[in-house]
Coordinates of C-alpha atoms in Angstrom, one line a residue:
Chain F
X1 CA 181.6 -93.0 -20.3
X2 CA 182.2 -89.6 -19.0
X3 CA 184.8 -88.7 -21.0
X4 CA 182.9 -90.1 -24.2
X5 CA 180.0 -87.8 -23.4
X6 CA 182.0 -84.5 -23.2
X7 CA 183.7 -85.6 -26.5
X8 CA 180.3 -85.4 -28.1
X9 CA 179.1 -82.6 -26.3
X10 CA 182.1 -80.9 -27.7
X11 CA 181.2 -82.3 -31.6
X12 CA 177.8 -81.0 -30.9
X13 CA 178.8 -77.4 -29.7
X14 CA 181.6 -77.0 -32.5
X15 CA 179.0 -78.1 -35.2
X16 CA 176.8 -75.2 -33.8
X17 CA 179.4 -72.6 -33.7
X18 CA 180.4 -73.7 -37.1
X19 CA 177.0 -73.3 -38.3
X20 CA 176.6 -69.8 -36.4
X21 CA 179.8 -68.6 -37.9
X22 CA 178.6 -69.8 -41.4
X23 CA 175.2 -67.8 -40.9
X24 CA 176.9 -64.7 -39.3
X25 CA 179.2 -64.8 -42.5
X26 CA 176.5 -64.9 -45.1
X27 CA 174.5 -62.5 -43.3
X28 CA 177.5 -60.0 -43.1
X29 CA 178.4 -60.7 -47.2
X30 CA 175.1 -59.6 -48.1
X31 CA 175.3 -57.2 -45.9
X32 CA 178.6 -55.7 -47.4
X33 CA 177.2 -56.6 -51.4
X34 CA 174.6 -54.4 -50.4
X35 CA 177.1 -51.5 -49.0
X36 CA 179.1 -51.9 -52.3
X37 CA 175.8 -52.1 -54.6
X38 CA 174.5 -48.7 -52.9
X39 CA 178.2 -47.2 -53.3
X40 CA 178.1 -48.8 -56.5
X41 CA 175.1 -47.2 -57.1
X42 CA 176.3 -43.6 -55.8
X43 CA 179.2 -43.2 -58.1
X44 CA 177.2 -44.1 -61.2
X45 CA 174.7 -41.5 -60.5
X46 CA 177.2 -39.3 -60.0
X47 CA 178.7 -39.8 -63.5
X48 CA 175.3 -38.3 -64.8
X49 CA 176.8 -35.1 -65.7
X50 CA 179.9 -36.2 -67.6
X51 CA 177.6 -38.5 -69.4
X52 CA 175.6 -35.2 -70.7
X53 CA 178.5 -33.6 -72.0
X54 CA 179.2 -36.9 -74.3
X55 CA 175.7 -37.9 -75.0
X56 CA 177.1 -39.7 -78.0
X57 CA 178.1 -42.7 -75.4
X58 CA 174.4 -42.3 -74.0
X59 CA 173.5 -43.0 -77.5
X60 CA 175.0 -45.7 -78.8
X61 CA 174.2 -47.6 -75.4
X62 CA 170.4 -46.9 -76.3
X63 CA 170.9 -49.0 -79.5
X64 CA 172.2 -51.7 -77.7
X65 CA 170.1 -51.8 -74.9
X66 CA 166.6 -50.4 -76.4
X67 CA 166.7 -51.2 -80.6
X68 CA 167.7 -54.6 -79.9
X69 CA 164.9 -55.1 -77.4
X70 CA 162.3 -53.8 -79.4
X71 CA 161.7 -56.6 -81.5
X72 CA 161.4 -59.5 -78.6
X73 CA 159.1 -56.7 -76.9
X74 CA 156.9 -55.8 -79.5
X75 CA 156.1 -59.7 -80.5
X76 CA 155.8 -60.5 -76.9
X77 CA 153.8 -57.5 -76.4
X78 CA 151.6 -58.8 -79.5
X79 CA 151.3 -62.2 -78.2
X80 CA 150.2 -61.2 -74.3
X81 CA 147.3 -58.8 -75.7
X82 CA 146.0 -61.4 -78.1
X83 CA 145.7 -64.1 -75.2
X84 CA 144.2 -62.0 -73.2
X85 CA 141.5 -61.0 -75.6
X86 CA 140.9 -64.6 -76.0
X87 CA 141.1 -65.3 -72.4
X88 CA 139.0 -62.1 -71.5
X89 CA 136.1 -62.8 -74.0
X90 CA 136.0 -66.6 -72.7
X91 CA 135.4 -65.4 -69.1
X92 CA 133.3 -62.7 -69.8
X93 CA 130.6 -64.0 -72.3
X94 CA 129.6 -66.1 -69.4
X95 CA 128.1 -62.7 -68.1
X96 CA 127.1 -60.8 -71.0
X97 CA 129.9 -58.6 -70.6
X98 CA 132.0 -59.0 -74.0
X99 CA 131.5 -55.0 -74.4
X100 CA 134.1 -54.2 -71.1
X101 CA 136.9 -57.0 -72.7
X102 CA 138.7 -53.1 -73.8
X103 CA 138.9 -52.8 -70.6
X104 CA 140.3 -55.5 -69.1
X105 CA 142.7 -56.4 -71.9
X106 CA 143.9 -52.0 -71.4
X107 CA 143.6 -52.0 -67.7
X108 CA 145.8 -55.7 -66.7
X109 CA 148.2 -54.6 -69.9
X110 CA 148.7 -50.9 -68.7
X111 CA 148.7 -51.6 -64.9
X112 CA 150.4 -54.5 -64.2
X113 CA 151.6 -57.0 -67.4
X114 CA 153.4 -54.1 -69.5
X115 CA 155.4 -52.8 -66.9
X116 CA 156.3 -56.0 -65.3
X117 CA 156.4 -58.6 -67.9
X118 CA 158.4 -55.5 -70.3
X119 CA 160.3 -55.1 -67.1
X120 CA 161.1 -59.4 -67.0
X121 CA 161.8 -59.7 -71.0
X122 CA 164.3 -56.3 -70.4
X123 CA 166.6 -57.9 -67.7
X124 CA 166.9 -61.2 -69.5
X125 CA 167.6 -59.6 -73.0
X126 CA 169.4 -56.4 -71.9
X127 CA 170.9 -56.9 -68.6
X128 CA 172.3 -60.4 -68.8
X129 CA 173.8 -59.1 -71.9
X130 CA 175.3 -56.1 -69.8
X131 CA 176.2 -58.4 -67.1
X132 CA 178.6 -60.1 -69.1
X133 CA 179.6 -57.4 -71.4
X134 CA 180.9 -55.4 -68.0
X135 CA 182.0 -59.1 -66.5
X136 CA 184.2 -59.8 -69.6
X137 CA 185.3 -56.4 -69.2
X138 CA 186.7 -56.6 -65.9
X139 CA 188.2 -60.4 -66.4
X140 CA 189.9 -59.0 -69.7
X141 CA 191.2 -56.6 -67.6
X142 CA 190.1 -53.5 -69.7
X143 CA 188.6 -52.0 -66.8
X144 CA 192.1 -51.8 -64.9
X145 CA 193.5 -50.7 -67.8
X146 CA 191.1 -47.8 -67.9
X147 CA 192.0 -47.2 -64.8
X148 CA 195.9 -47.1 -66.0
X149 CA 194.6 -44.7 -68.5
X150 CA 193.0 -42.0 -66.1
X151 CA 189.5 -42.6 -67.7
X152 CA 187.2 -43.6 -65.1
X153 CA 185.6 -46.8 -65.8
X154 CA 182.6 -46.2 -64.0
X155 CA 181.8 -42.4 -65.7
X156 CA 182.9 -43.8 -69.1
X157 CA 181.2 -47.7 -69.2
X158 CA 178.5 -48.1 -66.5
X159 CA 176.9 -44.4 -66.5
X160 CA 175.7 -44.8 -69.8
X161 CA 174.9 -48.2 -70.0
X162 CA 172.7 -47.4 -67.0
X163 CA 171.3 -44.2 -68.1
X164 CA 170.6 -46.2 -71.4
X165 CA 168.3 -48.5 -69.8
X166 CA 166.5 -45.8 -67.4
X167 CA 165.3 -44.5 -70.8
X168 CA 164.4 -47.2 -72.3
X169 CA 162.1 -49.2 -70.1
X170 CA 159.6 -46.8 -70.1
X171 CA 159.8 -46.9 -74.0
X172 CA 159.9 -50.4 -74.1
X173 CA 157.0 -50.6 -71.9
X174 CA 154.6 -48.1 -73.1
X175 CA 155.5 -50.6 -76.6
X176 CA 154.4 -53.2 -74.7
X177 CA 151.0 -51.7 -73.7
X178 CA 150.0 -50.4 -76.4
X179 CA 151.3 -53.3 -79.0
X180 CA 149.2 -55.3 -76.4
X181 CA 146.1 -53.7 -76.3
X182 CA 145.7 -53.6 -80.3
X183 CA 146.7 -57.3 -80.2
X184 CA 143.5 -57.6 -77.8
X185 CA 141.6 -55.3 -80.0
X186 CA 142.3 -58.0 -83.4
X187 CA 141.7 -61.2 -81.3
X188 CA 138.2 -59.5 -79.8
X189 CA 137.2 -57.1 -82.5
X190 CA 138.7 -59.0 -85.4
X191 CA 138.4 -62.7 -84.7
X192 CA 135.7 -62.7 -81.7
X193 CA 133.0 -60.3 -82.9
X194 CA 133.2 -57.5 -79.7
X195 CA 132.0 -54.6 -80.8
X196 CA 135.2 -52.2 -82.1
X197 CA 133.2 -48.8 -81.2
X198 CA 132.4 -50.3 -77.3
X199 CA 136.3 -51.8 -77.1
X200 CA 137.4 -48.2 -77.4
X201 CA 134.9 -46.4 -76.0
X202 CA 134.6 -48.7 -72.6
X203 CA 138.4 -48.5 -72.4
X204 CA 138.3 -44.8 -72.8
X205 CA 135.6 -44.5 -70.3
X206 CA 137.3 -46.4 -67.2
X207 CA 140.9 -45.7 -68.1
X208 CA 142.4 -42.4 -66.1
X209 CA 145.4 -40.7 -67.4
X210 CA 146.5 -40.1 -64.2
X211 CA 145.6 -43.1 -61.9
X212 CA 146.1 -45.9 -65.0
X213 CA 149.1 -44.5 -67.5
X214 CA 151.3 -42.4 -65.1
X215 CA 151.2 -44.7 -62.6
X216 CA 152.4 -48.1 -65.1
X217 CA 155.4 -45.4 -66.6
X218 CA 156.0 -44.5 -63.0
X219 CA 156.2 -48.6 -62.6
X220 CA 158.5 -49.1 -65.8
X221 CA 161.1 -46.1 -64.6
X222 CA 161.1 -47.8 -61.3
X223 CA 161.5 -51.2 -62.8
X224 CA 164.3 -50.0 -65.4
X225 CA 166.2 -48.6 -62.2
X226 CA 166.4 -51.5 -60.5
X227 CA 167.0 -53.7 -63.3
X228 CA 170.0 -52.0 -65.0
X229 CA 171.5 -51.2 -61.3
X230 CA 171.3 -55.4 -60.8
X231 CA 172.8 -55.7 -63.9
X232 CA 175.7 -53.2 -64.1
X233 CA 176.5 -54.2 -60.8
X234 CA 176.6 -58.1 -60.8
X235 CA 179.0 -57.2 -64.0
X236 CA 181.5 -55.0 -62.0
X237 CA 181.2 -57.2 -58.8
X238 CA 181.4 -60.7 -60.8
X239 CA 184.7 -62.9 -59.9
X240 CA 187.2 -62.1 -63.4
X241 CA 187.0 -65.8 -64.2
X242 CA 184.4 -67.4 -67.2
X243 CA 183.0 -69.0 -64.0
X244 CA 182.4 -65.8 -62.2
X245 CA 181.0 -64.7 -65.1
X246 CA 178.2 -66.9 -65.4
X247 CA 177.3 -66.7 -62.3
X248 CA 177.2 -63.3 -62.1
X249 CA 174.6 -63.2 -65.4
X250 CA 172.2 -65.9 -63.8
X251 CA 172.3 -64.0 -60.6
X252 CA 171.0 -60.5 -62.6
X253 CA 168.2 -62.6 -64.3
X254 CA 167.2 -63.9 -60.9
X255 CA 167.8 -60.7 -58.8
X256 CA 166.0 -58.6 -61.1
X257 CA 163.1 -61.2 -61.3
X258 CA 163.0 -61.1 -57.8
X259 CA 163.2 -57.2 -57.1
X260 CA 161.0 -56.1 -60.0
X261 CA 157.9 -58.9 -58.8
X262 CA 158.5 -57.5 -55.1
X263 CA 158.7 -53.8 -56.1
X264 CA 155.4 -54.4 -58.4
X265 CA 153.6 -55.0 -55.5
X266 CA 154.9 -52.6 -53.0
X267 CA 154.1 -50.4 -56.1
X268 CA 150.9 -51.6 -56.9
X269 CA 149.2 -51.2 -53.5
X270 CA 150.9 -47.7 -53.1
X271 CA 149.4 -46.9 -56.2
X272 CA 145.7 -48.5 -56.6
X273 CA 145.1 -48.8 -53.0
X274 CA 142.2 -46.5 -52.6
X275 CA 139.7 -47.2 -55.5
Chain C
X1 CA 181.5 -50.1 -81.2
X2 CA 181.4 -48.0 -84.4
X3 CA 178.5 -45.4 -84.7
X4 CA 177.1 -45.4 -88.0
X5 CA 174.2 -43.4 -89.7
X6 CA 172.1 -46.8 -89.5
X7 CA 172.5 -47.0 -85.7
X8 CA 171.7 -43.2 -85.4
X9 CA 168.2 -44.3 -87.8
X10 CA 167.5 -46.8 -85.5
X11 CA 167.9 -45.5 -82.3
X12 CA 165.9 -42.6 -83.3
X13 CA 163.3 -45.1 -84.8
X14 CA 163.0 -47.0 -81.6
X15 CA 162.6 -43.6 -79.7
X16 CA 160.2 -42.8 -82.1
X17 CA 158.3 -45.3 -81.6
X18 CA 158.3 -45.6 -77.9
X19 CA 156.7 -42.0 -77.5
X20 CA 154.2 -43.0 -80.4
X21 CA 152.9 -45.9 -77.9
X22 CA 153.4 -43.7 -75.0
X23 CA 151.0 -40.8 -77.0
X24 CA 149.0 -44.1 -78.4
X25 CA 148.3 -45.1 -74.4
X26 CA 147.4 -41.3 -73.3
X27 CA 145.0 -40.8 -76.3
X28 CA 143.3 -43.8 -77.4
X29 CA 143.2 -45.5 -74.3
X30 CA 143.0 -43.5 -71.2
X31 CA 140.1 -40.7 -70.6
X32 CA 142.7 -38.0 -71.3
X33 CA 141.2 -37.1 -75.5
X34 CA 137.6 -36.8 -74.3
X35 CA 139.5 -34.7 -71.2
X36 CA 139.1 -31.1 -71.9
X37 CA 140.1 -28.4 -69.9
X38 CA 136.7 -26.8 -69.9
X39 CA 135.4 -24.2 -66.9
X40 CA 133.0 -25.3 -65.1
X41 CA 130.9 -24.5 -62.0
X42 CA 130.0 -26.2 -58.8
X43 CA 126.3 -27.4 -57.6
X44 CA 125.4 -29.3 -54.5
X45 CA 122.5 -31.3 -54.2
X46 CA 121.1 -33.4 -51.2
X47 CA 120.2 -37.1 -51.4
X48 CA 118.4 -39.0 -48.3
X49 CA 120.8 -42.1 -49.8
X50 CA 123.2 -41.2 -52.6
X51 CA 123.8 -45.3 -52.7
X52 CA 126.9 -46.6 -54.8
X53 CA 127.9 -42.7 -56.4
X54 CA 131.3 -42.5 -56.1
X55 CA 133.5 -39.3 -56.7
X56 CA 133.9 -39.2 -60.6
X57 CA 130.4 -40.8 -61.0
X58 CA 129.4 -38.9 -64.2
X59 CA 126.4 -36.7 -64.2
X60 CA 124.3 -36.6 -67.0
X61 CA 121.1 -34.6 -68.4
X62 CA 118.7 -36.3 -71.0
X63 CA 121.3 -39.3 -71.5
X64 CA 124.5 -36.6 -72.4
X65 CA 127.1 -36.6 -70.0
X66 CA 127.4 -32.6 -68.7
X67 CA 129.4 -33.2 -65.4
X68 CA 131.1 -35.0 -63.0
X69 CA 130.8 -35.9 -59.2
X70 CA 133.7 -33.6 -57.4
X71 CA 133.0 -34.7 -53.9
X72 CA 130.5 -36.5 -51.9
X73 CA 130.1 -36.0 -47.6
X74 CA 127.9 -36.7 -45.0
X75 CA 125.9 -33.8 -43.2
X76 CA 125.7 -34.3 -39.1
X77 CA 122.8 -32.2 -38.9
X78 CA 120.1 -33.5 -41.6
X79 CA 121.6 -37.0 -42.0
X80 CA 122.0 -36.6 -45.4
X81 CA 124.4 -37.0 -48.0
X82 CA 125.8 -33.7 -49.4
X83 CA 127.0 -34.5 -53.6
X84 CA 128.7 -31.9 -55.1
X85 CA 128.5 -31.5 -58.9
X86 CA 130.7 -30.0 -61.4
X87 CA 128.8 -29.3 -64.2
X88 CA 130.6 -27.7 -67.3
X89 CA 130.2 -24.0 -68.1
X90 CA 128.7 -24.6 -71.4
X91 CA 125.9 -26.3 -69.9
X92 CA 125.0 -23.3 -67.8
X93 CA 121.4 -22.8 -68.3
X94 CA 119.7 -25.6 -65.6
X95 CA 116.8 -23.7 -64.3
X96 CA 116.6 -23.7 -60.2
X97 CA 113.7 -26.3 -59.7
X98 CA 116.0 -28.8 -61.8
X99 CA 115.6 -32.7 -60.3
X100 CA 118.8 -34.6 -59.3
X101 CA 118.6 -38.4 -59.3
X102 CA 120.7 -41.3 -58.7
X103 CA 120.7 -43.6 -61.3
X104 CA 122.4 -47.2 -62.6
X105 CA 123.1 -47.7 -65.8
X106 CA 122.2 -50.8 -66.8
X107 CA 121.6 -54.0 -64.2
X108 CA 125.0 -53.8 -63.0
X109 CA 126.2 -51.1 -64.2
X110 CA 127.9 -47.3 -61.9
X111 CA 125.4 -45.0 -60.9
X112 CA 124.9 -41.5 -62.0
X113 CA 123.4 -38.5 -61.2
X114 CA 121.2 -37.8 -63.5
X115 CA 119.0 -33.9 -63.7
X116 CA 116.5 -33.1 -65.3
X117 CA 115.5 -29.8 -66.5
X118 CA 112.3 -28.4 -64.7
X119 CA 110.4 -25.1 -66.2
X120 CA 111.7 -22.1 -63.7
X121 CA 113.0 -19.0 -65.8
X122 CA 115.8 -18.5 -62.3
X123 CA 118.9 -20.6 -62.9
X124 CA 121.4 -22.8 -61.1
X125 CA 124.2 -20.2 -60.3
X126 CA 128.1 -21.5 -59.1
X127 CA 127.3 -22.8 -55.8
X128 CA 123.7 -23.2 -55.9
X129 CA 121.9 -25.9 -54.7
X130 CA 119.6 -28.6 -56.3
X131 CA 116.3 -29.0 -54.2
X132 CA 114.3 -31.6 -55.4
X133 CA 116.1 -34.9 -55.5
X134 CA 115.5 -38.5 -55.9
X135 CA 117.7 -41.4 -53.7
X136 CA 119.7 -44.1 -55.5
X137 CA 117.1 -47.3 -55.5
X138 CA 118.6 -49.4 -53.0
X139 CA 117.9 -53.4 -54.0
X140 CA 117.5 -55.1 -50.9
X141 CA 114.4 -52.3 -50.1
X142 CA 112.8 -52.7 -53.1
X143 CA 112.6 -56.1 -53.4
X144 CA 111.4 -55.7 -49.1
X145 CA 109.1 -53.9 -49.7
X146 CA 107.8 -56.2 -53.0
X147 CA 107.8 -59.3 -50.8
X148 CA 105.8 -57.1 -48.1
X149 CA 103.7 -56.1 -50.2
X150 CA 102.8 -59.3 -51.6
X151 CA 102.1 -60.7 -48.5
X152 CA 99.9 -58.6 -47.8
X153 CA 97.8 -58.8 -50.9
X154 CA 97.4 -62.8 -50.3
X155 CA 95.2 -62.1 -47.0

C-alpha cells in the first residue's frame, strides 16, 4: 500500500511540475515575442530616414495600404452614420430632443466609432494583407535573399509598409467621420424630418476642435501604430510554412482587435476624463 | 509592383480626400469656423449661487452670444462664487451698472450668463467687475418654497 501511494504521489507531483514548466514556458515566449516585437519595432523606426530619401517606396505602399481601403471605409463609414441617425432619432423623439441627433451622430462618430471601427476595418483589410505579404516573403525566402543582396529587409520592406499605414489611418479615419456624419445628416435630415439648420448648428455648438477632433486623430495615429506594428511583425515573426502563415494573419486580426479596443479606452478616459 | 501614372492619381486622390474629411471634420463640425481669433477683455462678476455654469458656458446680451465663461472659483471671504467673463472687444461698450444673470436655456437646456445693459454713461473696463447680479434659479428651492407657500395660503 505504501509503495502504491508514493507512486501516486510521484504522478501527482510530476503532473504539477509539468504544468509549472508548461506555464513558466508560455509566460517566458511571450515574454521574448514581446522583446523581439519592441526590437522589431526599434529597427523599423530606425529605417525612417532611409525611407525619406526614397519616398517613392513610401508611396506606392500608400496605394496599397490607403487607396485600396478607401472604398470598404467610405461605405462602411456611410452605413455606421446612417444607423446611427436612425437609431439616434428613435431614442431621442421619446424626449423631444430630435434637434441634438447632429450631435450625437458627430460626437459617437468623431470620438469613439471613426477611430476605432476605421481602426478594426484597417487591420482586417490592410494588415492581414501585410501579414501575409511579409509571411510569404520570408517562407519564399526573398527576405534572406535580400539579405544575400546587402539590402536590408527591414529599411527596404517593413519601414515603408509601416510608415504607409501611420499615414493613412488618420486619413482613413477622418473619411470615416465625416462620410458618417453626412450619412446621419441624409437618414435625419433627409428621410427623418430633423431640422438641417439645428443638425449643423447643434453639432457646431457642442463639438470642440480641440477636445472632440484632435483627440479622435490623436486616437487614429495611435491606432494605425499599433496596428501596422501587429501586422509587420506577425509577418516577419510567422513560421516560413503556409501553416505559419495563416496563423500568423489570424493572430494580427485578433491582436490588433485586442490592442486597439484596450488602447481606446486607456485613451478615451485619458482624454474625456474631465468634462 | 510597377508605379504607374494611375497609382500616382490615386494615391494623390485618396490623400486628397482624406484631408478634405479631415478640413470637413474641423469646419463644419467642430466649433472651430464660428472660432475667431478675436481680442477680448476680462470681467468678473459675483453670483450668491452660479448653479450648473460651467467654464465655456456662453455669455450672452439680448439673446446674441458676446462671450464666454473663462473661469469660475469660490471666494473664502464672501462665500461667493467669483465668474469670470471674456467678453469680445467688439462688444466693448457695457455700461458699469450692467446686470449679470444665470440663465437656462430651455427646460433642460446649459445655463448662461446672461447681461443686460443698464443706462450709466461709465463703462465696463478689462478687469472690471459686474455689481448687480442675479443667481442661477435652483429647482429644488423654487419648487420649496411653492409648496411652502401653498401651505400656507390653505390656513
Amino acid at each position: 500500500m505504501g509503495a502504491l501511494y508514493k507512486q501516486n504521489d510521484c504522478e501527482e507531483h510530476k503532473k504539477m511540475i509539468a504544468f509549472l514548466d508548461h506555464l513558466g514556458k508560455n509566460t517566458r515566449t511571450s515574454f521574448t515575442k514581446l522583446g523581439r516585437g519592441t526590437f522589431f519595432l526599434l529597427q523599423t523606426l530606425s529605417g525612417i530616414l532611409s525611407v525619406l530619401i526614397r519616398p517613392r517606396l513610401l508611396f506606392n505602399q500608400m496605394y496599397s495600404v490607403g487607396v485600396l481601403s478607401f472604398l470598404i471605409i467610405t461605405i462602411s463609414g456611410l452605413f455606421v452614420g446612417m444607423v446611427l441617425g436612425l437609431q439616434g432619432y428613435y431614442i431621442l423623439s421619446d424626449f423631444g430632443a430630435e434637434e441634438t441627433l447632429g450631435v450625437m451622430v458627430a460626437a459617437s462618430l468623431v470620438r469613439e466609432l471613426g477611430p476605432v471601427v476605421a481602426a478594426l476595418l484597417f487591420a482586417g483589410r490592410a494588415g492581414s494583407a501585410l501579414t501575409a505579404e511579409i509571411g510569404l516573403m520570408k517562407a519564399t525566402e526573398q527576405l534572406s535573399g535580400m539579405e544575400m543582396m546587402a539590402v536590408d529587409p527591414i529599411k527596404r520592406i517593413i519601414t515603408p509598409r509601416f510608415l504607409a499605414g501611420l499615414l493613412s489611418m488618420p486619413l482613413l479615419a477622418g473619411l470615416f467621420s465625416a462620410i458618417g456624419i453626412i450619412g446621419g445628416q441624409m437618414v435625419g435630415a433627409g428621410l427623418l424630418g430633423v431640422d438641417e439648420g439645428a443638425y449643423w448648428s447643434q453639432m457646431q455648438a457642442n463639438l470642440d476642435f480641440q477636445d472632440d477632433i484632435i483627440n479622435g486623430v490623436i486616437k487614429s495615429i495611435v491606432f494605425g501604430f499599433v496596428a501596422s506594428w501587429i501586422a509587420l511583425f506577425e509577418g516577419y515573426d510567422a513560421i516560413p510554412t503556409s501553416e505559419g502563415v495563416s496563423r500568423a494573419t489570424t493572430r494580427t486580426v485578433v491582436n490588433s482587435a485586442f490592442s486597439i479596443l484596450g488602447l481606446d479606452f486607456i485613451l478615451t478616459a485619458l482624454m474625456f476624463g474631465d468634462n | 509592383m510597377q508605379h504607374t501614372s494611375t497609382q500616382d492619381t490615386l494615391v494623390g486622390l485618396f490623400v486628397a480626400s482624406g484631408i478634405v474629411g479631415l478640413f470637413f471634420l474641423a469646419m463644419q463640425v467642430s466649433n472651430l469656423g464660428s472660432f475667431t481669433a478675436h481680442d477680448s477683455y476680462t470681467i468678473t462678476a459675483r453670483f450668491e449661487n452660479s448653479g450648473g455654469l460651467k467654464v465655456k458656458s456662453p455669455v450672452s446680451s439680448a439673446g446674441v452670444k458676446i462671450g464666454r465663461v473663462s473661469a469660475i472659483s469660490f471666494d473664502t471671504k464672501t462665500y461667493q462664487s467669483v465668474v469670470q467673463l471674456n467678453i469680445d472687444s467688439q462688444y466693448n461698450t457695457l455700461p458699469e451698472d450692467t446686470t449679470a444673470s444665470v440663465f437656462t436655456a430651455g427646460l433642460l437646456g446649459e445655463q448662461y450668463v446672461s447681461l443686460e445693459a443698464g443706462g450709466s454713461d461709465e463703462l465696463l473696463q478689462d478687469g472690471g467687475q459686474i455689481e448687480i447680479t442675479q443667481s442661477a434659479i435652483i429647482l429644488e428651492k423654487a419648487i420649496g418654497q411653492f409648496l411652502f407657500k401653498s401651505a400656507s395660503e390653505k390656513k
